[in-house]
mmCIF file of C-alpha atoms and ligand atoms in Angstrom:
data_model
loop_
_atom_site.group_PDB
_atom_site.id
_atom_site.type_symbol
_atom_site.label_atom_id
_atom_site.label_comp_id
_atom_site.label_asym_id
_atom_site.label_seq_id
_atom_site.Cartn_x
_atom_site.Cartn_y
_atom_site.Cartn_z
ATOM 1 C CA UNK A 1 -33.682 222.900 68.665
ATOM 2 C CA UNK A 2 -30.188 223.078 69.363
ATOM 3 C CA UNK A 3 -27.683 220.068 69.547
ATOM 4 C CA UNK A 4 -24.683 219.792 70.917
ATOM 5 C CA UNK A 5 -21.403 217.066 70.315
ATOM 6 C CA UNK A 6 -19.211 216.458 73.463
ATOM 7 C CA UNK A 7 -16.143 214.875 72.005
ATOM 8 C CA UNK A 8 -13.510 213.355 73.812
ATOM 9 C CA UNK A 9 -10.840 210.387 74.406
ATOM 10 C CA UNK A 10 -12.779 209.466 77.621
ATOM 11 C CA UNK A 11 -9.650 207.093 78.265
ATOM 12 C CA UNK A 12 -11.779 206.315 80.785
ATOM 13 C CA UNK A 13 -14.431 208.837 81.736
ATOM 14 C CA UNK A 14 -14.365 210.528 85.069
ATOM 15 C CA UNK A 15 -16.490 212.443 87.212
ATOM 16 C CA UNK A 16 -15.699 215.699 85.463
ATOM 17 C CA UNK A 17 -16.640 214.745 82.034
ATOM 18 C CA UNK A 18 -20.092 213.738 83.024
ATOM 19 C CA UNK A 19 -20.425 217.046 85.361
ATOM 20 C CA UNK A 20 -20.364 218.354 81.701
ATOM 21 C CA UNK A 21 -22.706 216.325 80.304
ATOM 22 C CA UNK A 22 -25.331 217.260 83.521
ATOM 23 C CA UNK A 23 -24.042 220.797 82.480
ATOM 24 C CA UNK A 24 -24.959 220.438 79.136
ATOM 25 C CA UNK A 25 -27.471 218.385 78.918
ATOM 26 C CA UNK A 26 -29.331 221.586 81.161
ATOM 27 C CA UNK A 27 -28.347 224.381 78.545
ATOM 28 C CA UNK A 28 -29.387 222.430 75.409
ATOM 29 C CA UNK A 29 -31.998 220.412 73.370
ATOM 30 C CA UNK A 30 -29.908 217.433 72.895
ATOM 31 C CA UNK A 31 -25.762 216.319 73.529
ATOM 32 C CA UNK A 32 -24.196 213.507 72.054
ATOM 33 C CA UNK A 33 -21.090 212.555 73.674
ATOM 34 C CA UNK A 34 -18.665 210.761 71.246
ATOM 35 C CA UNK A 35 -15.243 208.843 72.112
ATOM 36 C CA UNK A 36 -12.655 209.536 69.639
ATOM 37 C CA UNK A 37 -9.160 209.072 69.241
ATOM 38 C CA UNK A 38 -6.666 211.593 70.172
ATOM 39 C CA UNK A 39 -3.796 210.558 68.373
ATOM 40 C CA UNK A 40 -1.571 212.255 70.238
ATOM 41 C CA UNK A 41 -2.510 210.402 73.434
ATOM 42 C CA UNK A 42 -1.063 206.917 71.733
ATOM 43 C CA UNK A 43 -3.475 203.739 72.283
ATOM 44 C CA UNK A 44 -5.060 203.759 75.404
ATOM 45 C CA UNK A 45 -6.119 201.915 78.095
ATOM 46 C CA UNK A 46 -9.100 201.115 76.733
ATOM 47 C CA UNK A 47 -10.137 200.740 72.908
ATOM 48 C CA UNK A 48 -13.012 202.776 71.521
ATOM 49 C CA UNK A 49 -15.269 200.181 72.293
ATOM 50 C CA UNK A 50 -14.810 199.810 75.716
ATOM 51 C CA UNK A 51 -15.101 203.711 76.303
ATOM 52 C CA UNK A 52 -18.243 203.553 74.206
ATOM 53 C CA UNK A 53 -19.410 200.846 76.615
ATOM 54 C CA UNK A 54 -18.440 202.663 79.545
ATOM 55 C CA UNK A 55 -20.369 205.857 78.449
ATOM 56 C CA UNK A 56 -23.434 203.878 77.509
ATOM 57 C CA UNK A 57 -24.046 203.450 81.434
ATOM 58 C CA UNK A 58 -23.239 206.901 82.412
ATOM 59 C CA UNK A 59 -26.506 209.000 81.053
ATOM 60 C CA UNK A 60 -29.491 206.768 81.506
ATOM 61 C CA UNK A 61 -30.782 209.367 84.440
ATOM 62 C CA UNK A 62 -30.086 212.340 81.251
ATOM 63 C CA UNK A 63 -33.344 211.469 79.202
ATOM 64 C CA UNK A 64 -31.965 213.835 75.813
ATOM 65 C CA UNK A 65 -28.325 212.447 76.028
ATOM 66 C CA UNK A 66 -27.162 210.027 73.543
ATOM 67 C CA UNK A 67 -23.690 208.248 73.496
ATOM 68 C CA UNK A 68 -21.286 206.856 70.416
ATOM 69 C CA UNK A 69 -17.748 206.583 69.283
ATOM 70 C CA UNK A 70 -16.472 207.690 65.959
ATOM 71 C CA UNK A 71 -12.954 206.933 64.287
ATOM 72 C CA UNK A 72 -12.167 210.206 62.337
ATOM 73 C CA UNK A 73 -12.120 213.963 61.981
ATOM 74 C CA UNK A 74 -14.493 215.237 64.877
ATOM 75 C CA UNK A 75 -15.730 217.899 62.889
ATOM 76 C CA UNK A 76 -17.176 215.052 60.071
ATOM 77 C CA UNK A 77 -18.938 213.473 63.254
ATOM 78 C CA UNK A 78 -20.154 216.796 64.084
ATOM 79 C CA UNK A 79 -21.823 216.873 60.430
ATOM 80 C CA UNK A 80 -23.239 213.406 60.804
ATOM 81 C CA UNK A 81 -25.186 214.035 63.632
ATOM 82 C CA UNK A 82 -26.176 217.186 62.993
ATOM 83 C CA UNK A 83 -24.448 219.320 65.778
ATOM 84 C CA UNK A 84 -24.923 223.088 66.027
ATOM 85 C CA UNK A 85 -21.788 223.038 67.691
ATOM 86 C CA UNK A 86 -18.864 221.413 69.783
ATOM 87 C CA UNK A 87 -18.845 221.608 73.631
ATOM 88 C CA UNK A 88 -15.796 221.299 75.643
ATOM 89 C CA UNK A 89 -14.618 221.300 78.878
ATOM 90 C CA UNK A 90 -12.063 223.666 80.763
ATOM 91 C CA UNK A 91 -10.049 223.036 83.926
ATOM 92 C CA UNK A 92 -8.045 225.091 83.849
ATOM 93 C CA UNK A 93 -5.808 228.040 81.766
ATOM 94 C CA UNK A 94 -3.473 225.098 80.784
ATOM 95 C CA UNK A 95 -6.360 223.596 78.837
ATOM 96 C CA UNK A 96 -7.367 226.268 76.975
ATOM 97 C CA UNK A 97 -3.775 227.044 74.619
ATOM 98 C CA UNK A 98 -4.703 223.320 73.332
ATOM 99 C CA UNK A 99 -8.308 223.735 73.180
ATOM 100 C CA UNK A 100 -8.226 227.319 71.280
ATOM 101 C CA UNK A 101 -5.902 225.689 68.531
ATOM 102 C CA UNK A 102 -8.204 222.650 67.887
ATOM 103 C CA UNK A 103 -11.335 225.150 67.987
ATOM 104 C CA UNK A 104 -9.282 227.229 65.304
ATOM 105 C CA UNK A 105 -8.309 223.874 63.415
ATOM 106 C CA UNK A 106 -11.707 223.037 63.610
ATOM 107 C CA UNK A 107 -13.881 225.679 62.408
ATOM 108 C CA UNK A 108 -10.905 226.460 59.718
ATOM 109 C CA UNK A 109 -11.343 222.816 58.224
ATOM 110 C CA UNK A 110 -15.363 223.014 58.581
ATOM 111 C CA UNK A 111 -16.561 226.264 59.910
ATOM 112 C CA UNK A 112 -17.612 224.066 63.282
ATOM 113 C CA UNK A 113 -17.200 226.290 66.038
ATOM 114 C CA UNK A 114 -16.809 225.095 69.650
ATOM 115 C CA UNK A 115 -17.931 226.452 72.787
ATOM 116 C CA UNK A 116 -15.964 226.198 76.152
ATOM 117 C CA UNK A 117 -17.439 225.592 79.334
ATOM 118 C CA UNK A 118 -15.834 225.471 82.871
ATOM 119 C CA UNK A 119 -15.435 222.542 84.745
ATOM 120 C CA UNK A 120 -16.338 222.765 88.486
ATOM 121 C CA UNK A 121 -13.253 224.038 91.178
ATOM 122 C CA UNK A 122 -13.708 220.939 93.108
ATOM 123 C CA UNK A 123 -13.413 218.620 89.874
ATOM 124 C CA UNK A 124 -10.928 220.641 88.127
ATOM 125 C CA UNK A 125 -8.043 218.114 89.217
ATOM 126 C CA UNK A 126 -9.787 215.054 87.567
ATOM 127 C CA UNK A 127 -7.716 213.702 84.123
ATOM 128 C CA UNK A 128 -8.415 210.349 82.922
ATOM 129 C CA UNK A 129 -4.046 209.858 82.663
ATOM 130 C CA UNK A 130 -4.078 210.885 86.765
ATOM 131 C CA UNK A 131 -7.115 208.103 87.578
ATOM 132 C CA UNK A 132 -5.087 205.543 84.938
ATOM 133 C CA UNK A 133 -1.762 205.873 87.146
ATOM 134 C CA UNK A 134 -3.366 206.577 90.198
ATOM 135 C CA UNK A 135 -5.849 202.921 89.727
ATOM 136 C CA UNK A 136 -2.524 201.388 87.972
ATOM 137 C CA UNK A 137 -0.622 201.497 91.429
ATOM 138 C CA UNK A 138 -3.339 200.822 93.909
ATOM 139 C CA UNK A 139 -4.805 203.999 94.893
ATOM 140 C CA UNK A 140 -8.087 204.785 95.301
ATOM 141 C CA UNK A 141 -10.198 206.566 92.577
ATOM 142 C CA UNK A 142 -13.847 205.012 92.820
ATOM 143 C CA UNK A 143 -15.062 208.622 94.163
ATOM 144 C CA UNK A 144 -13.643 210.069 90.926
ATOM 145 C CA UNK A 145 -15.801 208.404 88.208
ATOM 146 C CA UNK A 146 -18.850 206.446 87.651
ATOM 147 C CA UNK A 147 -19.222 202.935 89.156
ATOM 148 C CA UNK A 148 -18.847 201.000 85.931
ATOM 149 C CA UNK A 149 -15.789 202.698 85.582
ATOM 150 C CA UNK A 150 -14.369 201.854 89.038
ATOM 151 C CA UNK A 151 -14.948 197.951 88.435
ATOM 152 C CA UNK A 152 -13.388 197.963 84.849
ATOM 153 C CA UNK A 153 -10.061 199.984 86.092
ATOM 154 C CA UNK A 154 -9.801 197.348 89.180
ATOM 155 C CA UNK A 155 -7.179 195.055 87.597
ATOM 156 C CA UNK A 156 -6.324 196.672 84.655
ATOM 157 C CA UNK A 157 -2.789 198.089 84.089
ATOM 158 C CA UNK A 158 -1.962 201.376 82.339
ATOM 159 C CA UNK A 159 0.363 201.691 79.145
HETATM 160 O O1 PNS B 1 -10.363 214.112 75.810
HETATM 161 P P1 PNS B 1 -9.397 214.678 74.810
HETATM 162 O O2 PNS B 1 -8.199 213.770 74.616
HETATM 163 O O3 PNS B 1 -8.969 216.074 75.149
HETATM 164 O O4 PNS B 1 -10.181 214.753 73.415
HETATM 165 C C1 PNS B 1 -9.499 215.150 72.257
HETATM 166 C C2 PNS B 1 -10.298 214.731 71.014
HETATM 167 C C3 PNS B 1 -10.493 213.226 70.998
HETATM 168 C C4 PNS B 1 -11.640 215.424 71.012
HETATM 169 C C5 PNS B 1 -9.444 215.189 69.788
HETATM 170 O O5 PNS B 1 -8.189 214.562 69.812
HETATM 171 C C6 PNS B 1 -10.156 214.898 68.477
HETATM 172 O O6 PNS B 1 -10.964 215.686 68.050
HETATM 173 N N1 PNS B 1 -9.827 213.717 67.852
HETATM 174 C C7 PNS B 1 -10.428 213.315 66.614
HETATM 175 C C8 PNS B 1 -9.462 213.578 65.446
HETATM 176 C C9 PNS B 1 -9.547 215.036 65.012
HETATM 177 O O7 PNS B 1 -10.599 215.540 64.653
HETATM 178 N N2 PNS B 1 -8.391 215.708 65.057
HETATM 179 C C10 PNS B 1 -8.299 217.112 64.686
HETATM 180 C C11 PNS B 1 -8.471 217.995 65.926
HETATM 181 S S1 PNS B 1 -8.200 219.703 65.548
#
């Protein structure tokens, strides 16, 4: 049985991030998808508790996906649940200098490796800062992420 941890700041999450979930759900026994802090994305939008509210709603049609939030060192979540491995998303080549480092940081502190999967062309565009700005000033996102997403941005105002 192999299980999987999807970490990410989900800050909120899109349309993209749960294409990976679908994705991953497919190639393995079991994901957990975890909000975490990035610190170097500052505070947020929304605290950890309202992403981990948000993703709750997202997975109910993914029968062997299970959802939390975790303040710490991803790799020490990774432990606690009992992941084979971390998954993460690509977009695009400007992802990946970031993403290699914290896969190097990663399995350096722990010896948790990560594996990189593509996102989808026609989602590749989709960052959680671009729907926060984009919502912030008016525009129109609600084909972008997941319905209780699109209600909880209405109203709110970026940092
Ligand atoms: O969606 P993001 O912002 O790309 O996700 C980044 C995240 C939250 C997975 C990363 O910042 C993280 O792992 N944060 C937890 C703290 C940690 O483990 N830092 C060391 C990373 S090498």
């Amino acid at each position: 049985m192999t299980r999987v941890l999807y970490p990410g700041s989900f800050d909120p999450v899109h349309n993209g991030h749960v294409e990976m979930v679908e994705t991953s759900a497919r190639l393995f026994d079991e994901v957990v998808v975890a909000a975490l802090i990035n610190p170097s994305k500052g505070d947020g939008l929304f605290d950890l508790d309202e992403r981990m509210d948000m993703l709750d709603g997202c997975f109910d049609h993914l029968p062997n996906v299970s959802t939390t939030s975790f303040d710490g060192l991803v790799v020490d979540l990774a432990r606690e649940v009992g992941a084979d491995f971390i998954i993460k998303g690509l977009r695009a080549v400007s992802d990946f200098e970031s993403e290699l480092q914290m896969a190097q940081m990663n399995s350096a502190i722990s010896g948790v490796e990560t594996l990189f999967l593509p996102t989808a062309s026609r989602r590749s565009f989709l960052a959680s800062r671009l729907i926060r700005e984009v919502a912030r000033l008016g525009g129109d996102v609600s084909t972008m992420v997941p319905d209780s997403v699109s209600s909880r941005l209405a109203g709110r105002s970026a940092p």
